[in-house]
Coordinates of C-alpha atoms in Angstrom, one line a residue:
X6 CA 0.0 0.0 0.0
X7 CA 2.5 2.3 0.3
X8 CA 5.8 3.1 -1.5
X9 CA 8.5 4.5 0.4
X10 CA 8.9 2.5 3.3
X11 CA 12.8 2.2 4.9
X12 CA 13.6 -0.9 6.0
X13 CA 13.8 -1.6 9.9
X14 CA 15.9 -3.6 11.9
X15 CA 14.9 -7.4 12.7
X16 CA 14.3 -7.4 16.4
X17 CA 16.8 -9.8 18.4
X18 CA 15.2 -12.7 19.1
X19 CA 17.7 -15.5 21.1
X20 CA 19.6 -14.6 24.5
X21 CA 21.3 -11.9 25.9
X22 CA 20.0 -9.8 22.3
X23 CA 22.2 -11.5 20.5
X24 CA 20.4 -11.5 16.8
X25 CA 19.6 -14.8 15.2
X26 CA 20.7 -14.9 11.8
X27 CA 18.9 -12.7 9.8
X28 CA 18.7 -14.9 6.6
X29 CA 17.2 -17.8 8.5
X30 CA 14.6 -15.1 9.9
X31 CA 13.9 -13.7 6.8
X32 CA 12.1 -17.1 5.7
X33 CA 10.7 -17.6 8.9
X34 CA 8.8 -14.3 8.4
X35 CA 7.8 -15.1 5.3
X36 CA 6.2 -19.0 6.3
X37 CA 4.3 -17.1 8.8
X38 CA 2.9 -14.5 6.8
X39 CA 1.7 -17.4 3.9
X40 CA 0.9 -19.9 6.1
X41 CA -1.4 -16.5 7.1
X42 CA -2.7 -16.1 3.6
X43 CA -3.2 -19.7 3.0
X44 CA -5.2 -20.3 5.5
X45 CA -7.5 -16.9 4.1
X46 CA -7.7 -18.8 0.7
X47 CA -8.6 -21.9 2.3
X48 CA -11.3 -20.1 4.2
X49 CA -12.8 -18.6 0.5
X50 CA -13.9 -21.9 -0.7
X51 CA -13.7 -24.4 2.0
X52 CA -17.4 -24.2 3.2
X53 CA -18.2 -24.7 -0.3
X54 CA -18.8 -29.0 0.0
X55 CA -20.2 -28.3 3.6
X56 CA -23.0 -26.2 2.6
X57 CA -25.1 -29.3 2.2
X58 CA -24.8 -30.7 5.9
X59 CA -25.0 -27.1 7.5
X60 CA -27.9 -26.2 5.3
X61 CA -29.8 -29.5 7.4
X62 CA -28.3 -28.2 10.8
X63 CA -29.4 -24.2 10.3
X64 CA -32.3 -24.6 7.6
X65 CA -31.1 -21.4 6.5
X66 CA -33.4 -19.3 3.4
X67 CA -31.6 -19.0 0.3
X68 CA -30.8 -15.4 0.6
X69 CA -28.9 -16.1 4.2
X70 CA -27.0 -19.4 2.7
X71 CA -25.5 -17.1 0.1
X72 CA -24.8 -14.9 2.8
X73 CA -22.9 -17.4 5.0
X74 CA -20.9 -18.3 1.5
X75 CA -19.4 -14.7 0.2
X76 CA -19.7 -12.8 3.3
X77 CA -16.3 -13.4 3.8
X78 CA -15.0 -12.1 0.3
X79 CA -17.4 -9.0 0.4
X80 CA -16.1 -7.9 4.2
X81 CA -12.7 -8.5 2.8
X82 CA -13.2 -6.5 -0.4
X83 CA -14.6 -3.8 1.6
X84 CA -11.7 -3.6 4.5
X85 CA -8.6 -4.5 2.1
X86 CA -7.8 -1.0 1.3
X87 CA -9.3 0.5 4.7
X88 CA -7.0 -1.9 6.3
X89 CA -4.2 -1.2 4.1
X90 CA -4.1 2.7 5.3
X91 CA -4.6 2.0 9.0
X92 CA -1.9 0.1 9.3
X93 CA 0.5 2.0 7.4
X94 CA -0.3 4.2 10.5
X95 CA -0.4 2.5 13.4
X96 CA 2.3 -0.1 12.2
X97 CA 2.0 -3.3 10.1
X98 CA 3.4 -5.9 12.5
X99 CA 0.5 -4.4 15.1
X100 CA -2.0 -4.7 12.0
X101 CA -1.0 -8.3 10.7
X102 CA -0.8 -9.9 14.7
X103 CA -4.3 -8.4 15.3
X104 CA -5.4 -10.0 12.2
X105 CA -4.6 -13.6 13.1
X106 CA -6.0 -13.0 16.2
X107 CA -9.5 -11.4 15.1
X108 CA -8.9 -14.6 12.1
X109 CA -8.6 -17.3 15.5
X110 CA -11.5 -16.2 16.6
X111 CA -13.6 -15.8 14.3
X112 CA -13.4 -19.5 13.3
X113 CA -13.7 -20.5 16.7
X114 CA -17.7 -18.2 16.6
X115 CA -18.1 -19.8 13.3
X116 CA -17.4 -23.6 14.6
X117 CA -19.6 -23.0 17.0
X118 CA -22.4 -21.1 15.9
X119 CA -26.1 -22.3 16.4
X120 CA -28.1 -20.1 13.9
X121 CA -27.8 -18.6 10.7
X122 CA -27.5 -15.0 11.8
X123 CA -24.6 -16.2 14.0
X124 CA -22.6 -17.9 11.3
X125 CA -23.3 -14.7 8.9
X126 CA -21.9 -12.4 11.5
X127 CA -18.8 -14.7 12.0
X128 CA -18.0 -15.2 8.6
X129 CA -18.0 -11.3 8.5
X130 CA -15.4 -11.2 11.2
X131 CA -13.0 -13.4 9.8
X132 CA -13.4 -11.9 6.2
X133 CA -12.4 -8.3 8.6
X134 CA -9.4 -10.9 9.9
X135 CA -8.1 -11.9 6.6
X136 CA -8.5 -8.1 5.2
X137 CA -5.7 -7.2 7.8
X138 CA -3.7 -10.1 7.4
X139 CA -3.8 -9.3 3.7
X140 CA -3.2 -5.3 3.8
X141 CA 0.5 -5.1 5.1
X142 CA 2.1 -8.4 4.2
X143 CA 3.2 -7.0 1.3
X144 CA 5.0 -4.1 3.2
X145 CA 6.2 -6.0 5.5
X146 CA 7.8 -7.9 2.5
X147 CA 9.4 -5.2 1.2
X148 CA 10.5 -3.9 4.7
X149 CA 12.1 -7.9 5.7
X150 CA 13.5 -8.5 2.3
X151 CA 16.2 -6.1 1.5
X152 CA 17.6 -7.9 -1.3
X153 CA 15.6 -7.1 -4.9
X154 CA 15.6 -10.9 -6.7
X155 CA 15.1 -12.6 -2.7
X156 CA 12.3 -9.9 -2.4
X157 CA 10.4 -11.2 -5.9
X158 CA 10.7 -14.7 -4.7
X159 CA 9.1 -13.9 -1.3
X160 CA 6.3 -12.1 -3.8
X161 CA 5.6 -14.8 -5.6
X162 CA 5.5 -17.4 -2.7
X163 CA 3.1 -14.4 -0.9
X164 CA 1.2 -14.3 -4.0
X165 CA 0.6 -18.2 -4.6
X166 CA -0.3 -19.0 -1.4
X167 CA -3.7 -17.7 -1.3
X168 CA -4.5 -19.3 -4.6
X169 CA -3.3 -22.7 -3.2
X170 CA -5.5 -22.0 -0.2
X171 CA -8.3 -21.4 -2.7
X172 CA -7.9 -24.2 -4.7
X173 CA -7.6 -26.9 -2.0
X174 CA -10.3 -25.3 0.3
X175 CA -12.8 -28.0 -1.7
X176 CA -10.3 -30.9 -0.7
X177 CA -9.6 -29.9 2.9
X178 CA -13.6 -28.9 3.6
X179 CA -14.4 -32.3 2.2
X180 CA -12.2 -34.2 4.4
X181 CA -12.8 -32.3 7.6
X182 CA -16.8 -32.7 6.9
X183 CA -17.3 -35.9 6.2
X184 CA -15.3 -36.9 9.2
X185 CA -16.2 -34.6 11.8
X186 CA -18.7 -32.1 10.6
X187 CA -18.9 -29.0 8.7
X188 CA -18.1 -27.0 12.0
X189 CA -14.8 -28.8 11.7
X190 CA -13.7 -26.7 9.1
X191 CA -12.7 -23.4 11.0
X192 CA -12.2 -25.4 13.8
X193 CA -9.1 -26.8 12.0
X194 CA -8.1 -22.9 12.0
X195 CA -7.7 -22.2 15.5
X196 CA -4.9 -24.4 16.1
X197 CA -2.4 -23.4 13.3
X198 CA -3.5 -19.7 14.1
X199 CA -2.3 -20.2 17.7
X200 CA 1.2 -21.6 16.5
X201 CA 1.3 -18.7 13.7
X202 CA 0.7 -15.7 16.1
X203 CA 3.0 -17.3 18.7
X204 CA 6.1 -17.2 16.4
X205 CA 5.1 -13.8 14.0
X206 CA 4.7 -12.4 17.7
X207 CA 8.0 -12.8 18.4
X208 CA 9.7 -12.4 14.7
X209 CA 7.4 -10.1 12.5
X210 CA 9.6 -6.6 12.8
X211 CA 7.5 -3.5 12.9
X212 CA 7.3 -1.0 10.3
X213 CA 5.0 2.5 9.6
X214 CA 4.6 4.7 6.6
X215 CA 6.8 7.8 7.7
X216 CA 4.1 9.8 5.7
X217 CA 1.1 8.2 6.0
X218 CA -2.0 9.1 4.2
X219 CA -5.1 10.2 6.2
X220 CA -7.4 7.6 7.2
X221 CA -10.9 8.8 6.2
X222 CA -13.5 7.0 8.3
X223 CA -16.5 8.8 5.9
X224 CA -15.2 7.0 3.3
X225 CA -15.5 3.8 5.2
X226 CA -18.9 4.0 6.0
X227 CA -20.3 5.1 3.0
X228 CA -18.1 2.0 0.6
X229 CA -18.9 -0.8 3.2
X230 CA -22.9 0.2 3.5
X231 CA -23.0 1.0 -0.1
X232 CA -21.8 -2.6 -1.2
X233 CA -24.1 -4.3 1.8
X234 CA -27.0 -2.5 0.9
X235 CA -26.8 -3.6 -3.2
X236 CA -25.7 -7.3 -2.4
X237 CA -28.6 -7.4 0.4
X238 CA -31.1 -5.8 -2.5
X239 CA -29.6 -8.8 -5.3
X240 CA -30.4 -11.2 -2.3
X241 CA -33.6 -10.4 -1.8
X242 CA -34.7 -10.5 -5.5
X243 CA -33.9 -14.1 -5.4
X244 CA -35.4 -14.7 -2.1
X245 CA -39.0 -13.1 -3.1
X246 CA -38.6 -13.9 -6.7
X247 CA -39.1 -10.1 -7.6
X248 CA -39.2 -6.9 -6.6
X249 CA -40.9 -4.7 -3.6
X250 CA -40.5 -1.1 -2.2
X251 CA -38.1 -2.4 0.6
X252 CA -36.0 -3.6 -2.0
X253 CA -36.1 -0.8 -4.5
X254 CA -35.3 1.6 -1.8
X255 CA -32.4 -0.4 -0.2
X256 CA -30.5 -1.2 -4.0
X257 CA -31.3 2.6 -4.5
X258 CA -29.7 3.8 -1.4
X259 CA -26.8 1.3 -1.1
X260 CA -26.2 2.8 -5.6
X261 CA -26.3 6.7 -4.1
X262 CA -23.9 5.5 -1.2
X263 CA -21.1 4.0 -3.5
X264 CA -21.6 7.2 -6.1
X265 CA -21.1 9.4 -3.1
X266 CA -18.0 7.2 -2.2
X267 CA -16.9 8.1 -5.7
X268 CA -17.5 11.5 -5.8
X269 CA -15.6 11.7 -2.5
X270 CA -12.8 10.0 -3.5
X271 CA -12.0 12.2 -6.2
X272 CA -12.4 15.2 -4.0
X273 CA -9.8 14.0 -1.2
X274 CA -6.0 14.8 -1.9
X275 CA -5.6 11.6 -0.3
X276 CA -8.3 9.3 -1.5
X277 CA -9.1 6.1 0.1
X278 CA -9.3 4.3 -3.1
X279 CA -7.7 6.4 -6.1
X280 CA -10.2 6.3 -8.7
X281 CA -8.3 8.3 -10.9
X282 CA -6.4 4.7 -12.1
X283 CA -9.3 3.9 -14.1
X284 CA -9.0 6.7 -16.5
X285 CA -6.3 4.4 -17.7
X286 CA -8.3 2.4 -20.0
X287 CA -6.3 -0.9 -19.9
X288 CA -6.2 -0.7 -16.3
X289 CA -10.2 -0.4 -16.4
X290 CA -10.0 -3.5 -18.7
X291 CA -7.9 -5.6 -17.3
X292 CA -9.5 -5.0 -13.7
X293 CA -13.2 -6.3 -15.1
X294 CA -11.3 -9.1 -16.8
X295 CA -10.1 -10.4 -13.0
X296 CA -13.4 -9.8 -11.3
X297 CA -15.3 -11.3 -14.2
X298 CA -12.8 -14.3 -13.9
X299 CA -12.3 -15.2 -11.0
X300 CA -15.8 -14.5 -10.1
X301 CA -17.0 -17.0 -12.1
X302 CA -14.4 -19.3 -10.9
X303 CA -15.2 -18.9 -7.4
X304 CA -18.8 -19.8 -8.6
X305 CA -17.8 -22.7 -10.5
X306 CA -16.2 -24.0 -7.6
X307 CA -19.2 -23.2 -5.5
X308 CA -22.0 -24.5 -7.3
X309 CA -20.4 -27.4 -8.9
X310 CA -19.8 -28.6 -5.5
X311 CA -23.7 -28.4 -4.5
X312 CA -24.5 -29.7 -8.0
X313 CA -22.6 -33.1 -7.3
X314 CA -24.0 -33.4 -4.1
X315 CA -27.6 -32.3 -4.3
X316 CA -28.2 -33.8 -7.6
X317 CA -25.3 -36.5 -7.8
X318 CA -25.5 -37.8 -4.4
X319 CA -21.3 -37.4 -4.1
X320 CA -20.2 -37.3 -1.0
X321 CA -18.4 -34.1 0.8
X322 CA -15.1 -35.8 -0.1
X323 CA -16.1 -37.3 -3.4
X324 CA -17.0 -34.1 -4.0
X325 CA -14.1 -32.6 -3.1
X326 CA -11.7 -34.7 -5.2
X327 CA -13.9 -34.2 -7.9
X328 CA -12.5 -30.6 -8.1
X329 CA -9.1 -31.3 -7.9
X330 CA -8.9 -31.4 -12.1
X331 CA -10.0 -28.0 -11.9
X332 CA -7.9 -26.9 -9.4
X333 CA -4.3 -28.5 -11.0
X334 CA -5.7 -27.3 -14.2
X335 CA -5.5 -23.3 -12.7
X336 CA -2.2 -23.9 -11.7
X337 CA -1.1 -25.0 -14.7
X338 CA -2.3 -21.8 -16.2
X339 CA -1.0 -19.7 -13.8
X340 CA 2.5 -21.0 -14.6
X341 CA 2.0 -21.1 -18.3
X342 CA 0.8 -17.8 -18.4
X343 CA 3.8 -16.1 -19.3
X344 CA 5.0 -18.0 -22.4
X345 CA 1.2 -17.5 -23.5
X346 CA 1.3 -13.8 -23.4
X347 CA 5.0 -14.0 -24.8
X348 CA 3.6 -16.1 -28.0
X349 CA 0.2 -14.5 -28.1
X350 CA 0.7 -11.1 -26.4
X351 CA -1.2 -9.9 -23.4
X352 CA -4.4 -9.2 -25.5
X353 CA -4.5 -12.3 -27.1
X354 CA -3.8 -14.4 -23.9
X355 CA -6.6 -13.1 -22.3
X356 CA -8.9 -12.6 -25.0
X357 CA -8.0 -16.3 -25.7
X358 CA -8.2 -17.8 -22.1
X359 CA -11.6 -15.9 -21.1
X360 CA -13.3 -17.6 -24.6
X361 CA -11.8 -21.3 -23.4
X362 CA -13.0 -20.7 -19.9
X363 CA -16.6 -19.3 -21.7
X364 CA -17.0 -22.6 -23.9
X365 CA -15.9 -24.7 -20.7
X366 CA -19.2 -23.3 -18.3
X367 CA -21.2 -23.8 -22.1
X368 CA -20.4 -27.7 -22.3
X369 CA -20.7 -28.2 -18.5
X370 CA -24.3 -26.4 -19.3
X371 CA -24.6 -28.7 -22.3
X372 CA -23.8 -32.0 -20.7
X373 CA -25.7 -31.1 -17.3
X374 CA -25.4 -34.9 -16.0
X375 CA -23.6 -35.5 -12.9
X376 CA -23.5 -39.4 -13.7
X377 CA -20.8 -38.4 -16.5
X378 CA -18.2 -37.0 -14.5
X379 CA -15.8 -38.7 -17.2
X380 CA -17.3 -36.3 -20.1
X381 CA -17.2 -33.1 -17.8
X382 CA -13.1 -33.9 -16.8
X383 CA -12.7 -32.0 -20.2
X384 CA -14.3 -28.7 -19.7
X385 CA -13.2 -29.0 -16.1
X386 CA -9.2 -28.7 -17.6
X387 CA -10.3 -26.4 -19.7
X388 CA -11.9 -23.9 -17.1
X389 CA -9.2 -23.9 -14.9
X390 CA -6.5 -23.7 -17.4
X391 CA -8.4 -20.7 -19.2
X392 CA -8.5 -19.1 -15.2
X393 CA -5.5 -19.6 -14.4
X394 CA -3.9 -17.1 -17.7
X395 CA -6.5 -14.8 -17.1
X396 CA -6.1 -14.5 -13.3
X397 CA -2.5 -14.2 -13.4
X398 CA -2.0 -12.4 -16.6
X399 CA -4.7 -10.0 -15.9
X400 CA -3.4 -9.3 -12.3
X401 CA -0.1 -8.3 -14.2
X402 CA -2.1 -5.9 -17.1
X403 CA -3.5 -4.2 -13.7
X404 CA -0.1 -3.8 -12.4
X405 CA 1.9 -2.5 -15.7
X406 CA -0.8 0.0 -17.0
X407 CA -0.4 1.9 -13.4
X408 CA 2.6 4.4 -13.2
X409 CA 5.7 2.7 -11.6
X410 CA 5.2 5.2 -8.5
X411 CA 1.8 4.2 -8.1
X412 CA 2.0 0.6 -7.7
X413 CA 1.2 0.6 -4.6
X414 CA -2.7 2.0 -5.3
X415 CA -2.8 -0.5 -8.4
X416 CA -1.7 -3.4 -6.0
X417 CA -4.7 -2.8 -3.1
X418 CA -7.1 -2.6 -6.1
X419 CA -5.5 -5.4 -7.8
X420 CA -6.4 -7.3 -4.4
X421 CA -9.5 -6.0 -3.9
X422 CA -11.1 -6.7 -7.6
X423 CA -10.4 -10.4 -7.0
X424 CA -12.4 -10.7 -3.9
X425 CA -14.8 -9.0 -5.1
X426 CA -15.5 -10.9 -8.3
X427 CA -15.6 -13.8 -5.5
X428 CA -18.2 -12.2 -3.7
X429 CA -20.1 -11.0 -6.6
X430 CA -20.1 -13.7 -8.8
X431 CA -21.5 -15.9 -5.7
X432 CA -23.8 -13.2 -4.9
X433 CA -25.6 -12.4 -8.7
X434 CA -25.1 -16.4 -9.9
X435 CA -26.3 -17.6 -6.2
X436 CA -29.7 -15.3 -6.7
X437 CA -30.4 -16.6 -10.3
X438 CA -30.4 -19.6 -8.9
X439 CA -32.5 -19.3 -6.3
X440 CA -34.8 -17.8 -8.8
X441 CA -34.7 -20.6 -11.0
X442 CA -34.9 -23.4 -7.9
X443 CA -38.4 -22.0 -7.1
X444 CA -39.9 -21.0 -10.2
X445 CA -38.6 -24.5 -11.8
X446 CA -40.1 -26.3 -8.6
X447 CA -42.9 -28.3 -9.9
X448 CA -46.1 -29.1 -7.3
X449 CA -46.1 -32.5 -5.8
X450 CA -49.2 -34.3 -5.1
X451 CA -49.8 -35.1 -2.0
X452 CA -48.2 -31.9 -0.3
X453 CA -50.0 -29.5 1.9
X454 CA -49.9 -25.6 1.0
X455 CA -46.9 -25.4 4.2
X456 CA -44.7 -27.8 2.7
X457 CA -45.0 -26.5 -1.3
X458 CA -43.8 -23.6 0.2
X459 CA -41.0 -24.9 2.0
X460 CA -40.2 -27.2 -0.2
X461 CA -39.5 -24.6 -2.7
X462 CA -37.7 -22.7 -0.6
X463 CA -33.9 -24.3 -1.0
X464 CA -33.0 -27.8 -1.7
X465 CA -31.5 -27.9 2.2
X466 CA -35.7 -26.9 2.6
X467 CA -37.0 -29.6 0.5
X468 CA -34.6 -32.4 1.9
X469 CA -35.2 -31.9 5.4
X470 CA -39.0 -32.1 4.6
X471 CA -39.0 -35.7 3.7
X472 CA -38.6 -36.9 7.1
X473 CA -42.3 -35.6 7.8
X474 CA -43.5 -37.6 4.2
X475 CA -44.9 -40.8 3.3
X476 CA -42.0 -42.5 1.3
X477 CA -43.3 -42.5 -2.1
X478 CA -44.5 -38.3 -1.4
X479 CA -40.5 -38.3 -0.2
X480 CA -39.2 -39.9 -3.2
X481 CA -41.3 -37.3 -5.3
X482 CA -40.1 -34.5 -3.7
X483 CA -36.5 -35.0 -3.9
X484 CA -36.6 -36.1 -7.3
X485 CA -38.6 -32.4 -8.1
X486 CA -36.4 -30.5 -6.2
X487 CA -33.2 -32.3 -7.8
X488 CA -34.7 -31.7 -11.1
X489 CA -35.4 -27.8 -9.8
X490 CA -32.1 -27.8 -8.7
X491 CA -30.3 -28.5 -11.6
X492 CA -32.2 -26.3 -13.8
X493 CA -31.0 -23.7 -11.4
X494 CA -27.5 -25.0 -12.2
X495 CA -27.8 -25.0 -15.8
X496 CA -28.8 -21.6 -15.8
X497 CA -26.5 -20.3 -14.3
X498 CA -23.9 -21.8 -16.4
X499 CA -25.3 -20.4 -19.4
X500 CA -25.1 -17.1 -17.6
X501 CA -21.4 -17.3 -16.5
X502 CA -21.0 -18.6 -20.3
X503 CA -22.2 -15.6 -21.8
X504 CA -20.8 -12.9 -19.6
X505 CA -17.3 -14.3 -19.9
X506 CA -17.7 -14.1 -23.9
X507 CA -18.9 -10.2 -23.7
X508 CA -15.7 -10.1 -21.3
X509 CA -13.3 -12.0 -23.7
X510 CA -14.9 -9.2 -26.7
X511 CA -14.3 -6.3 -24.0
X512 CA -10.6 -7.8 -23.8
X513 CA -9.9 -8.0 -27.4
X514 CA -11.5 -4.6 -28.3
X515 CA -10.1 -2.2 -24.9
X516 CA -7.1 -4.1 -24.5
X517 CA -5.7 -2.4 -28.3
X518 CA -2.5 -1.2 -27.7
X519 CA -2.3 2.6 -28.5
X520 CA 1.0 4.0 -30.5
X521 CA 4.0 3.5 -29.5
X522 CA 2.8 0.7 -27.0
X523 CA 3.1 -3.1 -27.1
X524 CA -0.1 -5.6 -27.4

């Protein structure tokens, strides 16, 4: 977040303040801060194959299950950058230690929460945690590792460890669930979290902006109410299936919020969030490329994990491993990324990756059988290869069309856009579902007026009715609200299909280079 930090001291550590070798504690900082951010990337997707077995315990409504699922990356969208500035004034080591902390906890409320509303408010807390984990590693980096070609390595360990914790979240929720419950999986938190603040206690040096920018709690407020008050609207529409005042009024107020948030940031001389980037019109681009991305990834991961369960009867940790394709696949792109863009140019890369990753959701739509995993292993590879280039080679366009002495402001929105897309894509993709669950939810005979209604509610709804049912009126209505479900499903593949092919035509047609640049 910030630019001209000096580099301070590493605190003695052994006896009599004799310094331990400062190499060796080098690394140890940086396994601390990524075991950190692996454990946030785990934390993005690991409830994912748990949903099912916490939807039975809470019966939560459609619009709070989405909630408990991208609470996490919205509150961490909206604190990144707020969490950023306040610890470049208060100090980064303070900053980072109170994030494990507030992250410790927070898993132990989740674990342990008996109610929807309580697991919503938890999830919240540790998406705050992860926000200030996130904001000053990077500093902190830069401040520990002296040396320029150490210092990249340490970025790109820092940097691939939360998408290793987001790819394996699936796995590690799987086997934790199966075994002991999906409160199990931010139980598994608390320990490493204990062992992680214990040593970055005692090894994390501090650090402070010697100029910090001013930390503007208006524009706080008005970002993280704005952004509630539009998600909690899209909810809504999806949990009435349509519109009312209360609705209208709160997408309408949470809209004039974030264009107030706007109009104040480019009134402050020290903005929260420097909107004046985007004028740059392949940073604009390339920004919508990564939330359109990896929002649909994070919703790939989600949904496809409910799809196999709900309608293919796979287990958490079937389930799980049935991801892992996808997962490897990403990686793969990730790594490959470079030698694309070096044979096809950045444009082309993307452009190319975002249309493979478009006609992968299009034949999972197509095939839309969870009894042939065999035929969907293709489109699988081919979605997570396509978001792997895009994610990494977009996070790169975002970086190079800022000005070398802004790179700091490109890097927190760089952060930010990709948890947003998570949250967002879960957020519009998880209400067109819903949408489509209820409206596709045929009538069964034999139900009363009580139970249509709550069997149209969710899935989670419809599966804990059938305890109450004759057998044969059970049988009916799981096989209506599997059908319903994967309707749902299919829909919203077709929708993630088409708005990653008007985002691989945005890339191709904004992402021109203009004289005198390179494609």
């Amino acid at each position: 977040m910030v630019n001209n930090d000096t580099p301070v001291p590493v605190r003695a550590t052994g006896e009599g303040d004799r310094p331990t070798s400062s190499s060796r504690q080098r690394w140890v900082i940086l396994a601390v801060i990524s075991g950190g951010l692996l454990l946030c990337g785990i934390d993005l997707t690991v409830l994912h194959v748990a949903v099912p077995s916490l939807s039975r315990d809470l019966r939560p409504s459609a619009a709070e299950l989405l909630w408990i699922v991208d609470v996490y990356s919205l509150a961490l969208a909206a604190m990144l950058v707020t969490c950023g500035t306040l610890g470049d004034r208060i100090g980064r080591r303070r900053m980072v230690l109170a994030g494990f902390l507030t992250f410790g906890l927070a898993s132990a409320a989740c674990a342990f929460s008996a109610s929807s509303v309580q697991l919503i408010a938890a999830r919240a807390a540790l998406g705050l945690g992860a926000a200030m984990i996130m904001a000053s590693t990077v500093a902190i980096i830069r401040v520990v590792f002296t040396d320029g070609r150490e210092r990249a390595f340490a970025i790109g360990v820092w940097t691939s460890a939360h998408s290793v914790g987001a790819t394996i979240g699936p796995l590690v929720g799987g086997l934790v669930a199966e075994r002991w419950g999906w409160g199990a999986v931010f139980l598994v938190n608390v320990p490493v979290l204990v062992v992680i603040l214990a040593v970055g206690a005692r090894v994390i040096p501090e650090s402070k902006n010697p100029v910090p920018r001013r930390w503007d709690l208006a524009s706080v407020v008005l970002s993280v109410t704005g952004l509630a008050a539009v998600v909690y609207a899209l909810k809504q529409v999806g949990e009435h299936i349509g519109v009312n005042a209360t609705i209208i009024v709160t997408a309408l107020g949470g809209v004039t919020l974030l264009y107030v948030f706007v109009r104040r940031q480019r009134r402050l001389a020290e903005p929260l969030l420097d909107f004046s980037l985007f004028a740059e019109r392949r940073f604009t681009t390339a920004t919508l490329c990564v939330i359109g991305c990896f929002g649909g990834y994070v919703a790939l991961l989600f949904f496809l994990t409910q799809w196999l369960q709900q309608v293919g009867g796979y287990s958490p940790l079937y389930a799980g491993l049935s991801l892992m394709p996808l997962a490897a696949a990403n990686a793969v792109g990730a790594v490959t990324a470079p030698w694309m863009a070096n044979r096809w140019g950045n444009r082309g890369a993307l452009t190319g990756a975002l249309l493979l990753f478009a006609l992968a959701y299009a034949v999972i739509a197509a095939v839309g059988d969870t009894a042939q995993y065999g035929v969907l292993l293709a489109p699988l590879l081919a979605a997570g290869y396509g978001a792997g280039i895009v994610m990494t080679l977009g996070a790169d366009s975002i970086m190079s069309a800022a000005q070398p002495e802004r790179s700091g402001e490109a890097a927190a929105i760089q952060e930010t856009s990709f948890e947003l897309g998570a949250g967002l894509g879960v957020a519009v993709l998880g209400t067109v579902m819903a949408v489509v669950y209820r409206t596709g939810m045929p009538p069964v005979p034999g139900l009363g007026a009580d139970e249509r209604v709550t069997a149209g509610e969710s899935f989670a709804a419809a599966e804990g009715l059938m305890a109450q049912l004759p057998p044969a009126t059970a049988d009916a209505v799981l096989n209506a609200a599997r059908r319903a479900y994967d309707q749902g499903f299919t829909a919203v593949a077709v929708i993630a299909t088409v708005g990653l092919a008007l985002t691989a035509a945005m890339a191709a047609v904004l992402l021109r280079p203009g004289k005198g640049e390179s494609v």
